[in-house]
Amino acid sequence: MAELTAPKIVSSRSEFSDSHTMSRYLATDGFTGLRKALAMNPEDVAAEVDAASLLGRGGAGFPAGRKWSMLRKAPISYLVVNGDESEPATFKDHYLVEREPHQLVEGVTIAAYALQASQAFIYLRGEFALGLERLQQAVNDAYEHGALGANIFGSGFSLDIVVHPGAGAYICGEETSLIEALEGKRGFPRIKPPYFPAAIGLYGQPTIVNNVETMSNMPWIVNNGGAAFAALGLGRSTGTRLFALSGRVKNPGVYELEMAKNTFRDIIFDPALGGGIIGDKKIKAFIPGGVSAPWFTPEQLDVPLGQDEVAEQASMLGSGSIVVLDEDSCVVRAAWRITKFFSRESCGQCTPCREGSGWLERIMYRLEHGGGRREDLDLLLDLCDNIAPGLSWPPQQTTICVLGPSIPSSIHSALTNFREDFIAHVDHNGCPHD
Amino acid sequence: MSYLRPDIRQRAEDLVALYPHKRSAMLPLLHLVQEQDGYLTEEGMTEVAELTGTTPAEVRGTATFYDMFHLEPVGKYVVGICTNIACLLAGGEELLEHATKTLGCAVGATSADGLFTLEETECLADCNIAPTVQVNHRYVRTTTPEALDALVAELRDGRREDEIPPHGTLIRVRRSGGLRATRAQVAAEREAAQKAREARAAQETK
Amino acid sequence: MTDALETRTTVSITVNGRSIDVPKGEMLIAAAERVGTYIPRFCYHPRMEPVGVCRMCLVEVDGPRGATLQPACYIQVNDGMVVNTESEKVKKAQDGVLEFLLANHPLDCPVCDKGGECPLQDQALAHGSGETRFIEEKRHFQKPIAIGELVLLDRERCIQCSRCTRFASEVAGDAQIDFAGRGDNIEVSPFPTEPFDSVFSGNTVQICPVGALTAKPYRFAARPWDLDQVESTCTTCAVGCRVAVQSSGNRVTRVLGVDSDAVNHGWLCDKGRFVVDSIVGEEDASLLSPAHRLTAPLVRRNGQLEEATWGEALKAAATIISSASSPAAVGAIGGAALTNEGAFAWERFLRGVVGTDSIDAQYGDGLDAVLVEALPRATINEAAEACTVVLLTGDLREELPVLFLRLREGARKGSTNLIEISAAGSALSGLSRVKLPVRPGEAHLVAQAIATDDAPLSALASHPHGGLFTSSDLVEARRLLGEDGAGVVFVVGRPNAAESAEAIEAAIVQFANRFPKAKFLPTLRRGNVMGALDMGLTPNMAPGQTLARTNGRDTVAQLQAAAKGEQTVIIELGGDIISNVIDTPLATAALSAASLIAITGHGGPSLAHADVVLPTTVMHERYGTVTNIEGRVSTLAPKVTPPGSTWPDVAIAAELAEEFGQNLGLSNPEETAATIEATTGYPCATALRSAGDGVVVGREFTASAPKPLDPMAFPGVRSADLVGLAPRAGAVVSPTSGDARVGARPTMSDVSVTLSPVIPLPDAYSLRLVVTRTIYDDGAAVQGAEALRVLSPSTVLRVNAHDLTRIGADSGAQVRLTSARGSELVSVVVDNAIPRGCVALQAGTSVRPDATDSANLVSWIVDSAQVVNEVRMESL
Ligand SMILES: Cc1cc2nc3c(=O)[nH]c(=O)nc-3n(C[C@H](O)[C@H](O)[C@H](O)COP(=O)(O)O)c2cc1C
Ligand code: SF4
Ligand code: FES
């Protein structure tokens, strides 16, 4: 049975259909965190976040407090919020901006105060038309309320937040690519080092990039203290986190769960959560953390939903999105479709990613739609190896950013776990499920 | 002479003012051009180049990186249907196939009456209501062929215009006012805060 | 210990087990290459910022998490770095990248211009498995599309290395091409309504590592293996870029930039690159067109120019000269088109045999030769590395394009501060820290304001159209110039062909006196003008940069004297006089009145007045030395045999002297170079012996260590192993060091300039005329080359919005422009770089494409007798 006792931290207003309005927000403790923070020293606010051990919710899971401590105290620094959410099957930030936009604005303001950032930008995925409108409204409301702009709540702290619409490019979720897009350029990820924009970020200035969900935790952390947050969850996985569940489950949706206290089995099968597989079929495989992550099979159902626990099993919790494939799902088709995604979304800078993704996609297409050959299976693996040498996890890479080594994840997982399905596709000259 | 309509031009200039460097307004400005013209006209891109201090080739090069920008005219309604993993598992491909019949145009094409353009999209981040369909980037939450047909009929009859503006209009909530905290003010505050911090740190070490 | 570490300029790294010392901060790819380990690459280019995108250069570098694959082009060496470039893992990664690159690359090598010299092809042969595993459909695009007048793009062949787009935006500052699309749909693309017409477009073709970009003029002109190469110096302008000249048969088919550290860094402008068409000329071109190639001497008989033997022609020329009433009735104009040896021989002939001092290699739009020689000279590198550069010159992109590139680099990186004193703005305006607009006739006041005090500011501000800058601009300028000008380079020339040299020269003198530690780089722009001045082809200097005060006339004075019948013979030393002199009515009147002996390689309008024409060899046909703006003497190597019975310039002077019974003792370039060096110390012979960048007059020199030639950096330029040349195209063979200092040069105290007062405007409706240069003008180089001719712009009048509003006209409209000499309709555009109260025209352009003389507005509107030219503008 799932462990569901933890408080809702970022989705506490989920029961209200008007959770996106200022009136509801003010009626439900809105801006209490910010007021409290502004009464503290900025360093003390940052210390609470550090004490919370909040792991970034954007995918890489880097501790927010540690990232913040890298920000050189420079006269100009920026806070950039990553709301590009485009990792397939990830839809938690979508939930947060549409349903909890004021919480995000408050969180960003608290973080900007802690960091003494000069200006904040919220880069929101362009396809979120409603989210963009609600977030812009929330920003306008906050200005109106004195919670943004010059001399916030009379504290002597000033901040402007700009809501910046993206325009349809998955790669712009990668933080350096996002910065390029924010600078008005093609979203080409920047080469590392420097490894973090904290050193050289937006306009060459020190910059912190954090995810929407990471930011949405700030009001609660300030109100309740970092220690209270750290007391939730297990091990390095503190607090709660939004999990986006989709695929062949009865109740797909966004669930806020205490980290590492529940297992994949819990979230997929608990009646209060996923409710099991549609038609009570058998589960064939599931993706534990967005399509960049290597797949799990039913053997890993009892792995806890914690960052290190998943990593130990050679995959990642990533963006917290879980996709379930049932016994009737075609793994070749699924892997092909994911590869097609990467091929369409590769920015095109690095040769292995640009050409490799397209080549892999074409081979996978042939396997699925007819024309597959047996030698294609080894060719697939070798090409994957040329993008992510060694095909191990965490991956090695031949590319600038980690989109490259994400490409092989699905093919490699499908092919190693379900090789016979591929052979069936070759023998059948196409998909046997069709 | 501005190619952009006066109201759009005004908004464009307001947007430019929000950023420390004008080139940053590139994507928002391109959205504005689409709001005026439905797609990115050469005249519009040339004006964006002027507003952002770039060349038209750079504007076009940047715009073509992003899927939401169209360099050719599109229908009044751009219907996007996701076939990525969660939607694939929920019948996205079949729904897309069905849409080609309902709209009478192939994927990537525009219907003969110029009303609809059909697109196969990547994940739209609404995977719990799959397959996900957007019209002009508004979620319409029609997951079945029947629901899609009904929606298309309503769009044809102009019954959803309040909710779904013509293609290109992305954000109808305007930012009220420009930057409120001037850069000089912020710089002064940060400096004062820095001094206070140093003073405190000095106190603590004593 | 830490001190020692910090001041170290080298670090020690281990490459493939071998420990080496390399310069700190260098990119690994370059450091490895220095010690002979060549790491394959495609996107990396030594003259551009690395981007690390092709991933071909992956090597294993030890780090905290073990050895990982890192791009050698993007990793700076640091002490103790351990690198493996040969491991199995590296090999697999590199082979993988190559296979990926070839996946979508068409297999059309046999019909590709790049076939045979293609870095991708070479890599594929060296590393590829030979068998393709890629059985899918390749990417398809429409085959070559023209993206500009000179460049074609085959997108299927593109490997997305971004060298071309980076060159365009980073190096040239013309981001007219950019990547469009994403992923494997990326294509290089211009904006549909704005073609890629950068004056540097040819460089993108040269550095494209595949056959994606090709030059229209060369397409299918020759296969690389037919090409034979020499290294030489471009004489299209006075920068003196080092070039590799390649020919097939006896035709120059291609010119490529050679990576010279001192001069051009491998870049060329399109004019220098594509001018080669003009060498051969066009069969049916009229004698009055620069596209006409002269191949035999001509003598005017019964009013017609007819072919003659050399004996007849020389005799005819000698007769004309000797029939002049006195030596002073003979003069020579031109010389920038000659070699140093030719210039020296002609100086000997003119002063020694004829006895005239009326000799001028400039055309009235240059600077006083004594001033040029007296100024402490900067090298191009010194200017490019200066902390502050003052621009008091025309638009360098149009006049000395590669100097523009060199200066732009420092300004872009922020290591150089530019102060621009300009009458019409320039391509460097946008990068200038301080902009001091100046009206014609006022440069000396601006100089005084910078150098001494704010006093002239009020004079400038009292102009009817107001002042153009404020005292805070001056404060900033003075700050950047420092106390004594140390580290400052003044780049000086003539920004405006419609005013006399007075104000500019006065300004230069003030700067030189006020900032004694500053150096100066003169921007005289014609080919070998510096060599000509150094060889004494000026009224007031003798060969070897020494002073010779004489009564000789300069060009304008010669033309005026000829028009009045006081000078009866004009000798044209290469360079068509009518095309080069801004005041065409004056030039035409002079040539109509006097006898003209033309020593030239090509036709031109002046030949309508010629009595004898003596055909010379031209660029890429001749041997000898030339001197660039910085005083660098470098070698010209002949690549093709000159056509017909053309003679080298030295030989013509020597043979003509024989007609007067005199032996100059100069029969060929080597002998002449030796004589020059022996008699004046001027290092022509030394330069001839050094195959590379040559030597700078007045400086000690040491030969730079030969660098290996990376075929990937400049594909197409052949290295030694291919054609048996020196180890590197451009390596100094001998001598290895020496001293190129010459005798007593003039000093600033020898300079006499007349300081003009402020010239008042006649009335508030008068506008002062600025005439600027455009690279694609109606000069011989452009008009002689089919590929370039089409690029000539038509005349537009640029004015400040303020002045256009005053007459109630719109940008784009036609207005009437009137001077004392007449009036013409011209279209007008707003350009706020033009100071209020001024209008600007470009020299060498036509109002209408069907250019008639009157349509060539600039050719008659400028009166060279005036200090400044006033015009009026009316709306229609
Ligand atoms: C290809 C790629 C796509 C990414 N997409 C997103 C995204 O959509 N949203 C996000 O927050 N982080 C995304 N990331 C992770 C960001 O680079 C970055 O780590 C994150 O925004 C940091 O925020 P956090 O520390 O709060 O997690 C992506 C990374 C990669 C490599
Ligand atoms: S056209 Fe040539 S130089 Fe330009 S990106 Fe393609 S391969 Fe590189
Ligand atoms: S990535 Fe280093 S040469 Fe291209």
Short mmCIF file of C-alpha atoms in Angstrom, two decimals, chain B residues 50-144:
data_model
loop_
_atom_site.label_atom_id
_atom_site.label_comp_id
_atom_site.label_asym_id
_atom_site.label_seq_id
_atom_site.Cartn_x
_atom_site.Cartn_y
_atom_site.Cartn_z
CA GLU B 50 15.82 46.09 -36.92
CA LEU B 51 14.27 45.88 -33.44
CA THR B 52 16.77 43.33 -32.19
CA GLY B 53 19.91 44.68 -33.83
CA THR B 54 20.46 41.58 -35.93
CA THR B 55 20.38 40.77 -39.62
CA PRO B 56 17.34 39.34 -41.37
CA ALA B 57 19.34 36.18 -42.04
CA GLU B 58 19.93 35.77 -38.32
CA VAL B 59 16.28 36.35 -37.56
CA ARG B 60 15.21 33.78 -40.10
CA GLY B 61 17.93 31.40 -38.98
CA THR B 62 16.77 31.73 -35.40
CA ALA B 63 13.09 31.46 -36.22
CA THR B 64 13.52 28.27 -38.22
CA PHE B 65 15.03 26.58 -35.20
CA TYR B 66 11.68 26.70 -33.45
CA ASP B 67 8.68 24.62 -34.44
CA MET B 68 6.06 27.17 -33.49
CA PHE B 69 7.20 29.60 -36.15
CA HIS B 70 5.83 29.15 -39.62
CA LEU B 71 7.52 30.58 -42.65
CA GLU B 72 4.58 29.81 -44.91
CA PRO B 73 0.95 30.77 -44.41
CA VAL B 74 -1.02 28.36 -42.23
CA GLY B 75 -4.69 27.88 -41.56
CA LYS B 76 -6.66 29.93 -39.09
CA TYR B 77 -6.49 26.90 -36.83
CA VAL B 78 -3.37 24.85 -36.48
CA VAL B 79 -4.42 21.48 -35.13
CA GLY B 80 -1.60 19.64 -33.41
CA ILE B 81 -1.94 16.00 -32.47
CA CYS B 82 0.69 14.31 -30.39
CA THR B 83 1.95 10.86 -31.30
CA ASN B 84 4.78 10.73 -28.82
CA ILE B 85 5.10 7.89 -26.38
CA ALA B 86 2.13 8.36 -24.03
CA CYS B 87 -0.15 9.40 -26.86
CA LEU B 88 1.16 6.64 -29.09
CA LEU B 89 0.14 4.16 -26.42
CA ALA B 90 -3.29 5.84 -26.33
CA GLY B 91 -3.93 5.80 -30.08
CA GLY B 92 -2.35 9.06 -31.19
CA GLU B 93 -1.38 7.75 -34.60
CA GLU B 94 -4.90 6.56 -35.25
CA LEU B 95 -6.35 9.88 -34.17
CA LEU B 96 -3.96 11.72 -36.44
CA GLU B 97 -4.92 9.46 -39.32
CA HIS B 98 -8.55 10.16 -38.58
CA ALA B 99 -7.91 13.91 -38.52
CA THR B 100 -6.50 13.85 -42.04
CA LYS B 101 -9.90 12.62 -43.17
CA THR B 102 -11.95 15.01 -41.05
CA LEU B 103 -9.91 18.02 -42.08
CA GLY B 104 -9.33 16.84 -45.61
CA CYS B 105 -5.63 17.53 -45.58
CA ALA B 106 -2.44 15.59 -45.08
CA VAL B 107 -0.21 16.00 -42.06
CA GLY B 108 1.74 19.20 -42.49
CA ALA B 109 -0.75 20.58 -44.99
CA THR B 110 -3.57 23.10 -44.91
CA SER B 111 -7.15 22.31 -45.77
CA ALA B 112 -8.50 23.62 -49.05
CA ASP B 113 -10.65 26.23 -47.32
CA GLY B 114 -7.57 27.59 -45.58
CA LEU B 115 -9.13 27.01 -42.18
CA PHE B 116 -7.03 24.18 -40.82
CA THR B 117 -3.41 23.13 -40.82
CA LEU B 118 -2.72 19.70 -39.39
CA GLU B 119 0.48 18.90 -37.53
CA GLU B 120 1.91 15.85 -35.88
CA THR B 121 3.52 17.15 -32.73
CA GLU B 122 5.96 15.94 -30.17
CA CYS B 123 4.82 15.54 -26.58
CA LEU B 124 2.57 18.43 -25.52
CA ALA B 125 2.89 17.75 -21.80
CA ASP B 126 -0.70 16.77 -21.15
CA CYS B 127 -0.13 13.04 -21.24
CA ASN B 128 -2.88 12.15 -18.80
CA ILE B 129 -5.46 13.19 -21.38
CA ALA B 130 -4.05 11.29 -24.30
CA PRO B 131 -3.89 11.52 -27.22
CA THR B 132 -3.33 15.20 -26.68
CA VAL B 133 -4.75 17.65 -29.16
CA GLN B 134 -4.06 21.36 -29.32
CA VAL B 135 -5.67 23.94 -31.54
CA ASN B 136 -3.56 27.09 -31.80
CA HIS B 137 -1.77 25.84 -28.69
CA ARG B 138 -4.92 25.63 -26.64
CA TYR B 139 -5.56 22.20 -25.15
CA VAL B 140 -8.92 21.00 -26.39
CA ARG B 141 -8.88 17.64 -24.61
CA THR B 142 -10.61 15.71 -27.33
CA THR B 143 -9.15 12.25 -27.30
CA THR B 144 -11.55 10.33 -29.48
#
